[in-house]
PDB file of C-alpha atoms in Angstrom:
ATOM      1  CA  MET O 166     -21.642   4.035  26.463  1.00 54.00           C
ATOM      2  CA  SER O 167     -18.666   3.662  28.830  1.00 62.00           C
ATOM      3  CA  LEU O 168     -19.391  -0.069  29.111  1.00 65.00           C
ATOM      4  CA  ILE O 169     -19.058  -0.686  25.381  1.00 76.00           C
ATOM      5  CA  LEU O 170     -16.199   1.785  24.768  1.00 76.00           C
ATOM      6  CA  PRO O 171     -13.433  -0.814  25.437  1.00 70.00           C
ATOM      7  CA  TYR O 172     -15.000  -3.105  22.854  1.00 71.00           C
ATOM      8  CA  ILE O 173     -15.162  -0.279  20.285  1.00 80.00           C
ATOM      9  CA  PHE O 174     -11.446   0.354  20.835  1.00 76.00           C
ATOM     10  CA  LEU O 175     -10.919  -3.413  20.510  1.00 70.00           C
ATOM     11  CA  LEU O 176     -12.387  -3.367  16.985  1.00 77.00           C
ATOM     12  CA  ILE O 177     -10.474  -0.219  16.005  1.00 83.00           C
ATOM     13  CA  GLY O 178      -7.335  -1.856  17.382  1.00 76.00           C
ATOM     14  CA  PHE O 179      -7.725  -4.825  15.030  1.00 73.00           C
ATOM     15  CA  ALA O 180      -8.060  -2.477  12.047  1.00 79.00           C
ATOM     16  CA  LEU O 181      -4.952  -0.526  13.077  1.00 80.00           C
ATOM     17  CA  LEU O 182      -3.042  -3.742  13.667  1.00 71.00           C
ATOM     18  CA  ILE O 183      -3.729  -5.132  10.210  1.00 71.00           C
ATOM     19  CA  LYS O 184      -2.917  -1.852   8.448  1.00 80.00           C
ATOM     20  CA  GLY O 185       0.176  -1.324  10.596  1.00 79.00           C
ATOM     21  CA  ALA O 186       1.463  -4.782   9.711  1.00 72.00           C
ATOM     22  CA  ASP O 187       0.932  -4.080   6.011  1.00 76.00           C
ATOM     23  CA  LEU O 188       2.877  -0.801   6.188  1.00 82.00           C
ATOM     24  CA  LEU O 189       5.698  -2.295   8.274  1.00 77.00           C
ATOM     25  CA  VAL O 190       6.233  -5.239   5.923  1.00 73.00           C
ATOM     26  CA  ALA O 191       6.102  -2.945   2.877  1.00 78.00           C
ATOM     27  CA  GLY O 192       8.637  -0.509   4.341  1.00 83.00           C
ATOM     28  CA  ALA O 193      10.995  -3.186   5.674  1.00 79.00           C
ATOM     29  CA  SER O 194      10.866  -5.152   2.417  1.00 74.00           C
ATOM     30  CA  ALA O 195      11.629  -1.992   0.455  1.00 81.00           C
ATOM     31  CA  ILE O 196      14.748  -1.315   2.518  1.00 78.00           C
ATOM     32  CA  SER O 197      15.947  -4.907   2.219  1.00 73.00           C
ATOM     33  CA  ARG O 198      15.517  -4.802  -1.573  1.00 71.00           C
ATOM     34  CA  ARG O 199      17.133  -1.396  -1.951  1.00 77.00           C
ATOM     35  CA  TYR O 200      20.306  -2.277  -0.045  1.00 76.00           C
ATOM     36  CA  GLY O 201      20.535  -5.998  -0.750  1.00 76.00           C
ATOM     37  CA  ILE O 202      19.837  -6.899   2.897  1.00 80.00           C
ATOM     38  CA  SER O 203      18.284 -10.315   3.423  1.00 78.00           C
ATOM     39  CA  ASP O 204      14.617 -10.483   4.418  1.00 75.00           C
ATOM     40  CA  LEU O 205      15.724 -12.738   7.292  1.00 80.00           C
ATOM     41  CA  ALA O 206      18.070 -10.104   8.752  1.00 83.00           C
ATOM     42  CA  ILE O 207      15.355  -7.426   8.478  1.00 81.00           C
ATOM     43  CA  GLY O 208      12.864  -9.805  10.105  1.00 81.00           C
ATOM     44  CA  LEU O 209      15.269 -10.691  12.941  1.00 84.00           C
ATOM     45  CA  THR O 210      15.974  -7.041  13.769  1.00 82.00           C
ATOM     46  CA  VAL O 211      13.793  -4.184  12.492  1.00 75.00           C
ATOM     47  CA  VAL O 212      10.535  -6.133  12.187  1.00 80.00           C
ATOM     48  CA  ALA O 213      11.091  -8.239  15.327  1.00 82.00           C
ATOM     49  CA  PHE O 214      11.960  -5.150  17.367  1.00 77.00           C
ATOM     50  CA  GLY O 215       8.944  -3.284  16.066  1.00 74.00           C
ATOM     51  CA  THR O 216       6.420  -6.064  16.620  1.00 72.00           C
ATOM     52  CA  SER O 217       7.805  -6.763  20.117  1.00 76.00           C
ATOM     53  CA  THR O 218       7.345  -3.200  21.348  1.00 72.00           C
ATOM     54  CA  PRO O 219       3.938  -4.074  22.900  1.00 71.00           C
ATOM     55  CA  GLU O 220       5.630  -6.768  25.050  1.00 72.00           C
ATOM     56  CA  LEU O 221       8.317  -4.265  26.012  1.00 76.00           C
ATOM     57  CA  PHE O 222       5.870  -1.533  27.047  1.00 73.00           C
ATOM     58  CA  VAL O 223       3.581  -3.956  28.878  1.00 71.00           C
ATOM     59  CA  ASN O 224       6.503  -5.487  30.778  1.00 74.00           C
ATOM     60  CA  ILE O 225       8.074  -2.188  31.771  1.00 76.00           C
ATOM     61  CA  ALA O 226       4.718  -0.999  33.114  1.00 71.00           C
ATOM     62  CA  ALA O 227       4.108  -4.334  34.871  1.00 72.00           C
ATOM     63  CA  SER O 228       7.623  -4.332  36.371  1.00 74.00           C
ATOM     64  CA  ILE O 229       7.241  -0.804  37.743  1.00 73.00           C
ATOM     65  CA  LYS O 230       3.836  -1.697  39.198  1.00 67.00           C
ATOM     66  CA  GLY O 231       5.148  -4.972  40.665  1.00 71.00           C
ATOM     67  CA  SER O 232       2.800  -7.106  38.552  1.00 69.00           C
ATOM     68  CA  THR O 233       5.376  -9.846  38.032  1.00 69.00           C
ATOM     69  CA  GLY O 234       2.731 -12.403  37.079  1.00 71.00           C
ATOM     70  CA  ILE O 235       1.869 -10.355  34.012  1.00 72.00           C
ATOM     71  CA  ALA O 236       5.524  -9.467  33.245  1.00 77.00           C
ATOM     72  CA  ILE O 237       6.797 -13.061  33.167  1.00 85.00           C
ATOM     73  CA  GLY O 238       3.564 -14.605  31.895  1.00 82.00           C
ATOM     74  CA  ASN O 239       3.438 -12.103  29.049  1.00 80.00           C
ATOM     75  CA  VAL O 240       6.871 -13.115  27.726  1.00 89.00           C
ATOM     76  CA  LEU O 241       6.356 -16.858  28.157  1.00 91.00           C
ATOM     77  CA  GLY O 242       2.872 -16.782  26.679  1.00 88.00           C
ATOM     78  CA  SER O 243       3.999 -14.566  23.791  1.00 88.00           C
ATOM     79  CA  ASN O 244       6.889 -16.880  22.903  1.00 93.00           C
ATOM     80  CA  ILE O 245       4.609 -19.918  22.954  1.00 94.00           C
ATOM     81  CA  ALA O 246       2.070 -18.097  20.789  1.00 92.00           C
ATOM     82  CA  ASN O 247       4.792 -16.889  18.407  1.00 92.00           C
ATOM     83  CA  ILE O 248       5.881 -20.409  17.483  1.00 95.00           C
ATOM     84  CA  LEU O 249       2.719 -22.462  17.789  1.00 95.00           C
ATOM     85  CA  LEU O 250       0.059 -19.954  16.735  1.00 94.00           C
ATOM     86  CA  ILE O 251       1.820 -17.392  14.550  1.00 93.00           C
ATOM     87  CA  LEU O 252       4.133 -19.679  12.601  1.00 95.00           C
ATOM     88  CA  GLY O 253       1.300 -22.200  12.428  1.00 96.00           C
ATOM     89  CA  VAL O 254      -1.105 -19.687  10.896  1.00 95.00           C
ATOM     90  CA  SER O 255       1.615 -18.311   8.591  1.00 95.00           C
ATOM     91  CA  ALA O 256       2.392 -21.830   7.331  1.00 95.00           C
ATOM     92  CA  LEU O 257      -1.300 -22.396   6.621  1.00 96.00           C
ATOM     93  CA  ILE O 258      -1.220 -19.308   4.404  1.00 95.00           C
ATOM     94  CA  ARG O 259       1.981 -20.354   2.615  1.00 94.00           C
ATOM     95  CA  PRO O 260       4.535 -23.116   3.382  1.00 94.00           C
ATOM     96  CA  LEU O 261       7.562 -21.497   5.043  1.00 93.00           C
ATOM     97  CA  ARG O 262      10.793 -22.552   3.359  1.00 90.00           C
ATOM     98  CA  VAL O 263      13.833 -21.345   5.320  1.00 88.00           C
ATOM     99  CA  THR O 264      17.596 -21.374   4.851  1.00 86.00           C
ATOM    100  CA  ARG O 265      20.096 -23.774   6.398  1.00 86.00           C
ATOM    101  CA  GLY O 266      21.352 -20.972   8.638  1.00 85.00           C
ATOM    102  CA  THR O 267      17.883 -20.449  10.123  1.00 87.00           C
ATOM    103  CA  VAL O 268      17.627 -24.161  10.948  1.00 89.00           C
ATOM    104  CA  TRP O 269      21.058 -24.520  12.540  1.00 90.00           C
ATOM    105  CA  GLN O 270      21.627 -21.037  13.995  1.00 90.00           C
ATOM    106  CA  GLU O 271      18.578 -18.816  14.630  1.00 90.00           C
ATOM    107  CA  ILE O 272      16.154 -21.506  15.841  1.00 93.00           C
ATOM    108  CA  PRO O 273      18.772 -23.037  18.233  1.00 94.00           C
ATOM    109  CA  PHE O 274      19.576 -19.512  19.498  1.00 94.00           C
ATOM    110  CA  SER O 275      15.913 -19.012  20.427  1.00 94.00           C
ATOM    111  CA  LEU O 276      16.007 -22.383  22.202  1.00 95.00           C
ATOM    112  CA  LEU O 277      19.119 -21.222  24.086  1.00 95.00           C
ATOM    113  CA  ALA O 278      17.190 -18.141  25.234  1.00 95.00           C
ATOM    114  CA  ALA O 279      14.461 -20.329  26.775  1.00 95.00           C
ATOM    115  CA  LEU O 280      17.023 -22.552  28.526  1.00 95.00           C
ATOM    116  CA  ALA O 281      18.896 -19.486  29.826  1.00 95.00           C
ATOM    117  CA  LEU O 282      15.629 -18.170  31.275  1.00 95.00           C
ATOM    118  CA  TRP O 283      15.019 -21.487  33.053  1.00 94.00           C
ATOM    119  CA  ALA O 284      18.523 -21.449  34.548  1.00 93.00           C
ATOM    120  CA  ALA O 285      18.226 -17.813  35.673  1.00 93.00           C
ATOM    121  CA  ALA O 286      14.765 -18.248  37.192  1.00 91.00           C
ATOM    122  CA  ASN O 287      15.321 -21.463  39.204  1.00 90.00           C
ATOM    123  CA  ASP O 288      17.656 -20.433  42.018  1.00 82.00           C
ATOM    124  CA  ASN O 289      15.767 -22.695  44.424  1.00 80.00           C
ATOM    125  CA  LEU O 290      16.399 -25.783  42.282  1.00 79.00           C
ATOM    126  CA  LEU O 291      19.977 -25.056  41.219  1.00 78.00           C
ATOM    127  CA  ASP O 292      21.377 -23.358  44.337  1.00 75.00           C
ATOM    128  CA  GLY O 293      18.955 -24.450  47.059  1.00 72.00           C
ATOM    129  CA  TRP O 294      17.768 -20.904  47.746  1.00 75.00           C
ATOM    130  CA  PRO O 295      14.426 -20.508  49.567  1.00 71.00           C
ATOM    131  CA  TYR O 296      13.017 -18.406  46.727  1.00 73.00           C
ATOM    132  CA  SER O 297      13.570 -17.776  43.023  1.00 84.00           C
ATOM    133  CA  ASP O 298      13.683 -14.603  40.995  1.00 88.00           C
ATOM    134  CA  ILE O 299      15.089 -13.087  37.841  1.00 91.00           C
ATOM    135  CA  SER O 300      17.572 -10.703  39.443  1.00 91.00           C
ATOM    136  CA  ARG O 301      19.195  -7.533  38.154  1.00 92.00           C
ATOM    137  CA  SER O 302      22.399  -9.465  37.441  1.00 93.00           C
ATOM    138  CA  ASP O 303      20.359 -12.004  35.444  1.00 94.00           C
ATOM    139  CA  GLY O 304      18.850  -9.112  33.514  1.00 94.00           C
ATOM    140  CA  LEU O 305      22.271  -7.674  32.699  1.00 95.00           C
ATOM    141  CA  ILE O 306      23.468 -11.089  31.472  1.00 95.00           C
ATOM    142  CA  PHE O 307      20.352 -11.318  29.280  1.00 96.00           C
ATOM    143  CA  LEU O 308      21.204  -7.915  27.789  1.00 96.00           C
ATOM    144  CA  LEU O 309      24.745  -9.100  27.030  1.00 96.00           C
ATOM    145  CA  PHE O 310      23.306 -12.125  25.216  1.00 95.00           C
ATOM    146  CA  PHE O 311      21.057  -9.736  23.297  1.00 95.00           C
ATOM    147  CA  GLY O 312      24.134  -7.761  22.234  1.00 94.00           C
ATOM    148  CA  ILE O 313      25.679 -10.974  20.862  1.00 94.00           C
ATOM    149  CA  PHE O 314      22.468 -11.686  18.952  1.00 93.00           C
ATOM    150  CA  MET O 315      22.456  -8.188  17.416  1.00 90.00           C
ATOM    151  CA  TYR O 316      26.103  -8.601  16.362  1.00 90.00           C
ATOM    152  CA  TYR O 317      25.215 -11.923  14.733  1.00 89.00           C
ATOM    153  CA  SER O 318      22.214 -10.382  12.943  1.00 86.00           C
ATOM    154  CA  ALA O 319      24.442  -7.638  11.522  1.00 83.00           C
ATOM    155  CA  SER O 320      26.878 -10.293  10.259  1.00 85.00           C
ATOM    156  CA  ILE O 321      24.191 -11.978   8.115  1.00 80.00           C
ATOM    157  CA  ALA O 322      22.661  -8.774   6.795  1.00 73.00           C
ATOM    158  CA  HIS O 323      24.161  -9.319   3.352  1.00 62.00           C
ATOM    159  CA  VAL O 324      24.820 -12.398   1.274  1.00 48.00           C
ATOM    160  CA  GLY O 325      26.525 -15.163   3.251  1.00 46.00           C
ATOM    161  CA  SER O 326      27.263 -18.855   2.966  1.00 41.00           C
ATOM    162  CA  ASN O 327      24.119 -19.954   4.808  1.00 48.00           C
ATOM    163  CA  HIS O 328      21.826 -16.968   4.210  1.00 50.00           C
ATOM    164  CA  GLN O 329      21.164 -15.852   0.664  1.00 48.00           C
ATOM    165  CA  ALA O 330      19.784 -12.385   0.042  1.00 43.00           C
ATOM    166  CA  ASP O 331      18.048 -11.389  -3.160  1.00 45.00           C
ATOM    167  CA  PRO O 332      19.972  -8.921  -5.334  1.00 44.00           C
ATOM    168  CA  PRO O 333      18.952  -5.252  -4.983  1.00 45.00           C
ATOM    169  CA  ARG O 334      15.798  -4.424  -6.908  1.00 47.00           C
ATOM    170  CA  ALA O 335      13.884  -1.266  -7.646  1.00 44.00           C
ATOM    171  CA  SER O 336      12.101  -0.065  -4.553  1.00 52.00           C
ATOM    172  CA  HIS O 337      10.632   2.918  -2.719  1.00 59.00           C
ATOM    173  CA  ALA O 338      12.845   5.874  -1.907  1.00 75.00           C
ATOM    174  CA  MET O 339      14.494   5.630   1.511  1.00 79.00           C
ATOM    175  CA  GLY O 340      12.358   8.420   2.942  1.00 84.00           C
ATOM    176  CA  LYS O 341       9.113   6.760   1.881  1.00 85.00           C
ATOM    177  CA  SER O 342      10.294   3.405   3.245  1.00 84.00           C
ATOM    178  CA  LEU O 343      11.042   4.969   6.642  1.00 85.00           C
ATOM    179  CA  ILE O 344       7.622   6.659   6.676  1.00 88.00           C
ATOM    180  CA  LEU O 345       5.982   3.298   5.960  1.00 86.00           C
ATOM    181  CA  ILE O 346       7.939   1.645   8.800  1.00 83.00           C
ATOM    182  CA  ILE O 347       7.185   4.430  11.299  1.00 87.00           C
ATOM    183  CA  GLY O 348       3.516   4.478  10.299  1.00 87.00           C
ATOM    184  CA  GLY O 349       3.381   0.698  10.636  1.00 82.00           C
ATOM    185  CA  LEU O 350       4.972   0.752  14.093  1.00 80.00           C
ATOM    186  CA  ILE O 351       2.529   3.429  15.276  1.00 85.00           C
ATOM    187  CA  GLY O 352      -0.387   1.374  13.984  1.00 81.00           C
ATOM    188  CA  LEU O 353       0.939  -1.790  15.642  1.00 73.00           C
ATOM    189  CA  ALA O 354       1.589  -0.026  18.957  1.00 74.00           C
ATOM    190  CA  LEU O 355      -1.832   1.651  19.144  1.00 79.00           C
ATOM    191  CA  GLY O 356      -3.670  -1.365  17.789  1.00 75.00           C
ATOM    192  CA  GLY O 357      -1.899  -3.741  20.181  1.00 68.00           C
ATOM    193  CA  LYS O 358      -2.570  -1.489  23.181  1.00 71.00           C
ATOM    194  CA  TRP O 359      -6.264  -1.049  22.438  1.00 75.00           C
ATOM    195  CA  ILE O 360      -6.744  -4.753  21.810  1.00 69.00           C
ATOM    196  CA  VAL O 361      -4.991  -5.689  25.056  1.00 66.00           C
ATOM    197  CA  ASP O 362      -6.923  -3.071  27.061  1.00 73.00           C
ATOM    198  CA  GLY O 363     -10.229  -4.291  25.678  1.00 71.00           C
ATOM    199  CA  ALA O 364      -9.355  -7.945  26.195  1.00 65.00           C
ATOM    200  CA  ILE O 365      -8.181  -7.391  29.785  1.00 68.00           C
ATOM    201  CA  HIS O 366     -11.383  -5.497  30.518  1.00 73.00           C
ATOM    202  CA  ALA O 367     -13.439  -8.410  29.189  1.00 66.00           C
ATOM    203  CA  ALA O 368     -11.352 -11.089  30.934  1.00 64.00           C
ATOM    204  CA  SER O 369     -11.351  -9.295  34.290  1.00 69.00           C
ATOM    205  CA  ALA O 370     -15.130  -9.276  34.227  1.00 70.00           C
ATOM    206  CA  PHE O 371     -14.965 -13.092  34.532  1.00 67.00           C
ATOM    207  CA  GLY O 372     -12.551 -13.021  37.486  1.00 69.00           C
ATOM    208  CA  ILE O 373      -9.566 -14.617  35.712  1.00 65.00           C
ATOM    209  CA  SER O 374      -6.265 -14.473  37.650  1.00 64.00           C
ATOM    210  CA  GLU O 375      -3.375 -12.119  36.760  1.00 59.00           C
ATOM    211  CA  SER O 376      -1.047 -14.982  35.852  1.00 62.00           C
ATOM    212  CA  VAL O 377      -3.537 -16.613  33.483  1.00 70.00           C
ATOM    213  CA  ILE O 378      -4.376 -13.223  31.955  1.00 68.00           C
ATOM    214  CA  GLY O 379      -0.646 -12.704  31.376  1.00 66.00           C
ATOM    215  CA  LEU O 380      -0.213 -16.113  29.742  1.00 71.00           C
ATOM    216  CA  THR O 381      -3.300 -15.879  27.562  1.00 74.00           C
ATOM    217  CA  VAL O 382      -5.072 -12.552  27.012  1.00 72.00           C
ATOM    218  CA  VAL O 383      -2.056 -10.246  27.374  1.00 71.00           C
ATOM    219  CA  ALA O 384       0.338 -12.679  25.692  1.00 74.00           C
ATOM    220  CA  VAL O 385      -1.891 -13.227  22.674  1.00 75.00           C
ATOM    221  CA  GLY O 386      -2.790  -9.544  22.582  1.00 74.00           C
ATOM    222  CA  THR O 387       0.819  -8.378  22.557  1.00 69.00           C
ATOM    223  CA  SER O 388       1.647 -11.098  19.998  1.00 77.00           C
ATOM    224  CA  LEU O 389      -0.989  -9.830  17.576  1.00 76.00           C
ATOM    225  CA  PRO O 390       1.540  -7.514  15.843  1.00 77.00           C
ATOM    226  CA  GLU O 391       3.757 -10.547  15.199  1.00 80.00           C
ATOM    227  CA  LEU O 392       0.726 -12.504  13.967  1.00 85.00           C
ATOM    228  CA  ALA O 393      -0.431  -9.738  11.643  1.00 83.00           C
ATOM    229  CA  THR O 394       3.104  -9.040  10.375  1.00 82.00           C
ATOM    230  CA  SER O 395       4.157 -12.668   9.820  1.00 89.00           C
ATOM    231  CA  ALA O 396       0.822 -13.563   8.215  1.00 89.00           C
ATOM    232  CA  MET O 397       1.089 -10.552   5.904  1.00 86.00           C
ATOM    233  CA  ALA O 398       4.722 -11.376   5.081  1.00 87.00           C
ATOM    234  CA  ALA O 399       3.776 -14.985   4.288  1.00 90.00           C
ATOM    235  CA  TYR O 400       0.870 -13.809   2.132  1.00 89.00           C
ATOM    236  CA  LYS O 401       3.234 -11.540   0.181  1.00 86.00           C
ATOM    237  CA  GLY O 402       5.785 -14.321  -0.218  1.00 87.00           C
ATOM    238  CA  ASN O 403       8.381 -12.912   2.233  1.00 85.00           C
ATOM    239  CA  VAL O 404       8.632 -16.201   4.130  1.00 87.00           C
ATOM    240  CA  GLU O 405      12.115 -15.474   5.520  1.00 84.00           C
ATOM    241  CA  MET O 406      10.784 -12.269   7.059  1.00 83.00           C
ATOM    242  CA  ALA O 407       7.805 -14.159   8.507  1.00 87.00           C
ATOM    243  CA  VAL O 408      10.097 -16.695  10.209  1.00 90.00           C
ATOM    244  CA  GLY O 409      12.733 -14.117  11.164  1.00 88.00           C
ATOM    245  CA  ASN O 410      10.063 -11.967  12.811  1.00 86.00           C
ATOM    246  CA  VAL O 411       8.962 -14.822  15.089  1.00 91.00           C
ATOM    247  CA  VAL O 412      12.421 -16.168  15.942  1.00 91.00           C
ATOM    248  CA  GLY O 413      13.793 -12.655  16.455  1.00 90.00           C
ATOM    249  CA  SER O 414      10.814 -11.698  18.625  1.00 90.00           C
ATOM    250  CA  ASN O 415      11.306 -14.743  20.866  1.00 93.00           C
ATOM    251  CA  ILE O 416      14.969 -13.893  21.392  1.00 95.00           C
ATOM    252  CA  PHE O 417      14.108 -10.218  21.852  1.00 91.00           C
ATOM    253  CA  ASN O 418      11.375 -11.011  24.395  1.00 92.00           C
ATOM    254  CA  ILE O 419      13.654 -13.004  26.710  1.00 95.00           C
ATOM    255  CA  PHE O 420      17.026 -11.322  26.361  1.00 96.00           C
ATOM    256  CA  PHE O 421      15.856  -7.704  25.924  1.00 93.00           C
ATOM    257  CA  VAL O 422      12.321  -7.382  27.318  1.00 90.00           C
ATOM    258  CA  LEU O 423      12.941  -9.529  30.421  1.00 93.00           C
ATOM    259  CA  GLY O 424      16.475  -8.133  30.640  1.00 93.00           C
ATOM    260  CA  ILE O 425      15.175  -4.562  30.853  1.00 91.00           C
ATOM    261  CA  SER O 426      12.256  -5.534  33.121  1.00 88.00           C
ATOM    262  CA  SER O 427      14.441  -7.347  35.681  1.00 90.00           C
ATOM    263  CA  ALA O 428      17.105  -4.618  35.536  1.00 89.00           C
ATOM    264  CA  ILE O 429      14.409  -2.140  36.577  1.00 86.00           C
ATOM    265  CA  LYS O 430      13.123  -4.406  39.355  1.00 86.00           C
ATOM    266  CA  PRO O 431      13.910  -8.067  40.161  1.00 88.00           C
ATOM    267  CA  LEU O 432      11.049 -10.338  39.099  1.00 88.00           C
ATOM    268  CA  PRO O 433       9.969 -12.994  41.644  1.00 88.00           C
ATOM    269  CA  PHE O 434       9.476 -16.312  39.865  1.00 88.00           C
ATOM    270  CA  GLN O 435       6.770 -18.834  40.665  1.00 84.00           C
ATOM    271  CA  PRO O 436       7.788 -22.504  40.198  1.00 85.00           C
ATOM    272  CA  THR O 437       4.470 -23.117  38.426  1.00 84.00           C
ATOM    273  CA  ASN O 438       5.828 -21.051  35.519  1.00 86.00           C
ATOM    274  CA  ASN O 439       8.349 -23.816  34.827  1.00 92.00           C
ATOM    275  CA  PHE O 440       5.560 -25.596  32.973  1.00 92.00           C
ATOM    276  CA  ASP O 441       5.295 -22.617  30.633  1.00 91.00           C
ATOM    277  CA  ILE O 442       9.080 -22.425  30.154  1.00 94.00           C
ATOM    278  CA  GLY O 443       8.867 -26.111  29.295  1.00 95.00           C
ATOM    279  CA  MET O 444       6.233 -25.274  26.689  1.00 95.00           C
ATOM    280  CA  VAL O 445       8.549 -22.663  25.132  1.00 95.00           C
ATOM    281  CA  VAL O 446      11.350 -25.258  24.981  1.00 95.00           C
ATOM    282  CA  LEU O 447       8.972 -27.891  23.584  1.00 95.00           C
ATOM    283  CA  ALA O 448       7.635 -25.498  20.946  1.00 95.00           C
ATOM    284  CA  SER O 449      11.205 -24.648  19.865  1.00 95.00           C
ATOM    285  CA  LEU O 450      12.107 -28.336  19.646  1.00 95.00           C
ATOM    286  CA  ILE O 451       8.960 -29.087  17.632  1.00 95.00           C
ATOM    287  CA  LEU O 452       9.792 -26.235  15.249  1.00 94.00           C
ATOM    288  CA  PHE O 453      13.330 -27.584  14.824  1.00 95.00           C
ATOM    289  CA  THR O 454      11.978 -31.087  14.191  1.00 95.00           C
ATOM    290  CA  THR O 455       9.555 -29.883  11.506  1.00 94.00           C
ATOM    291  CA  MET O 456      12.559 -28.707   9.488  1.00 93.00           C
ATOM    292  CA  PHE O 457      13.369 -32.388   8.831  1.00 93.00           C
ATOM    293  CA  THR O 458       9.867 -33.805   8.335  1.00 89.00           C
ATOM    294  CA  GLY O 459       8.004 -33.433   5.065  1.00 83.00           C
ATOM    295  CA  LYS O 460       9.931 -31.049   2.817  1.00 88.00           C
ATOM    296  CA  ARG O 461      13.409 -30.421   4.220  1.00 89.00           C
ATOM    297  CA  HIS O 462      13.960 -27.006   5.857  1.00 91.00           C
ATOM    298  CA  SER O 463      10.307 -26.127   5.375  1.00 93.00           C
ATOM    299  CA  LEU O 464       7.288 -25.688   7.636  1.00 94.00           C
ATOM    300  CA  ASP O 465       4.507 -27.209   5.548  1.00 95.00           C
ATOM    301  CA  ARG O 466       0.782 -26.549   5.825  1.00 95.00           C
ATOM    302  CA  TRP O 467       0.033 -29.793   7.681  1.00 95.00           C
ATOM    303  CA  GLU O 468       2.802 -28.976  10.155  1.00 96.00           C
ATOM    304  CA  GLY O 469       1.335 -25.491  10.588  1.00 96.00           C
ATOM    305  CA  ALA O 470      -2.035 -27.072  11.376  1.00 97.00           C
ATOM    306  CA  LEU O 471      -0.310 -29.314  13.928  1.00 96.00           C
ATOM    307  CA  LEU O 472       1.280 -26.288  15.659  1.00 97.00           C
ATOM    308  CA  VAL O 473      -2.067 -24.475  15.839  1.00 96.00           C
ATOM    309  CA  GLY O 474      -3.699 -27.622  17.254  1.00 96.00           C
ATOM    310  CA  ILE O 475      -1.032 -27.930  19.968  1.00 96.00           C
ATOM    311  CA  TYR O 476      -1.537 -24.271  20.866  1.00 94.00           C
ATOM    312  CA  ALA O 477      -5.296 -24.755  21.126  1.00 93.00           C
ATOM    313  CA  GLY O 478      -4.673 -27.679  23.488  1.00 94.00           C
ATOM    314  CA  TYR O 479      -2.317 -25.558  25.615  1.00 91.00           C
ATOM    315  CA  ILE O 480      -4.841 -22.724  25.934  1.00 88.00           C
ATOM    316  CA  GLY O 481      -7.558 -25.250  26.741  1.00 88.00           C
ATOM    317  CA  TYR O 482      -5.390 -26.666  29.518  1.00 88.00           C
ATOM    318  CA  LEU O 483      -4.806 -23.199  31.032  1.00 83.00           C
ATOM    319  CA  ILE O 484      -8.518 -22.402  30.991  1.00 77.00           C
ATOM    320  CA  PHE O 485      -9.453 -25.818  32.414  1.00 80.00           C
ATOM    321  CA  ALA O 486      -6.842 -25.428  35.194  1.00 76.00           C
ATOM    322  CA  VAL O 487      -8.512 -22.275  36.558  1.00 65.00           C
ATOM    323  CA  LEU O 488     -12.096 -23.529  36.398  1.00 62.00           C
TER     324      LEU O 488
END
């Protein structure tokens, strides 16, 4: 029985994840409608923060334990999965039409986060040091960038020149909306944890390295809340929330999750991870480019299929590299 228990929790985790995503989107959408806050602003903040809590908890635990391969690999792998897999799947469900502000502000900000990570992590290349790490000072700078991002998100909460919010509509009472959000976050947290635990148990049985587990199993596992939430938001027609969730999560993962992790304990950086940072940058550039191909400022279904195909190729490369 003990041998199959992790797999039972894996299945229960998927059920909790899907239900948690449904509750979170319902509660967040209700608040945005009630107070005239844009779905994008809710997606960039409340939803992104909530769906990124698995990455935060995994990284704090990994940082304390000194498992830097999982801590850094988790963030890089999650950000790659967020753009290529999650936005790809969401676009297959419904084409994702975004605002001009998302194209020229939020997506470039997420690209800036990836470039800032590369600069912080490559002391040996930039300064000629014998080793590289993400230091405590790097972590504090990341947290300052995160503060700027939160200030920006607050500035677009209501109707603006580049971000248009729907007018307030009838919605749930505030108390019920908060209960839905809290219930959704609990479901996402428990579901994400049980899925990751079960997946790590299965992967470890095949002798896969910590770094690869971080980039694949843990990264995809901790990105499942984003996948479930963005897919559900796209299905319900809240495309701005679907995109905001992914872009906000990517910024959150680097500036807040890695900021907190490295502030707790400096994270040694392996030069081989530069390939994965490059993939984050490439994915961000591809996403930006898709805003000008096909329908303008829209991620169409064929472009979503392309993103999923690129992600499948990336995962295939990682698996092939360790065989």
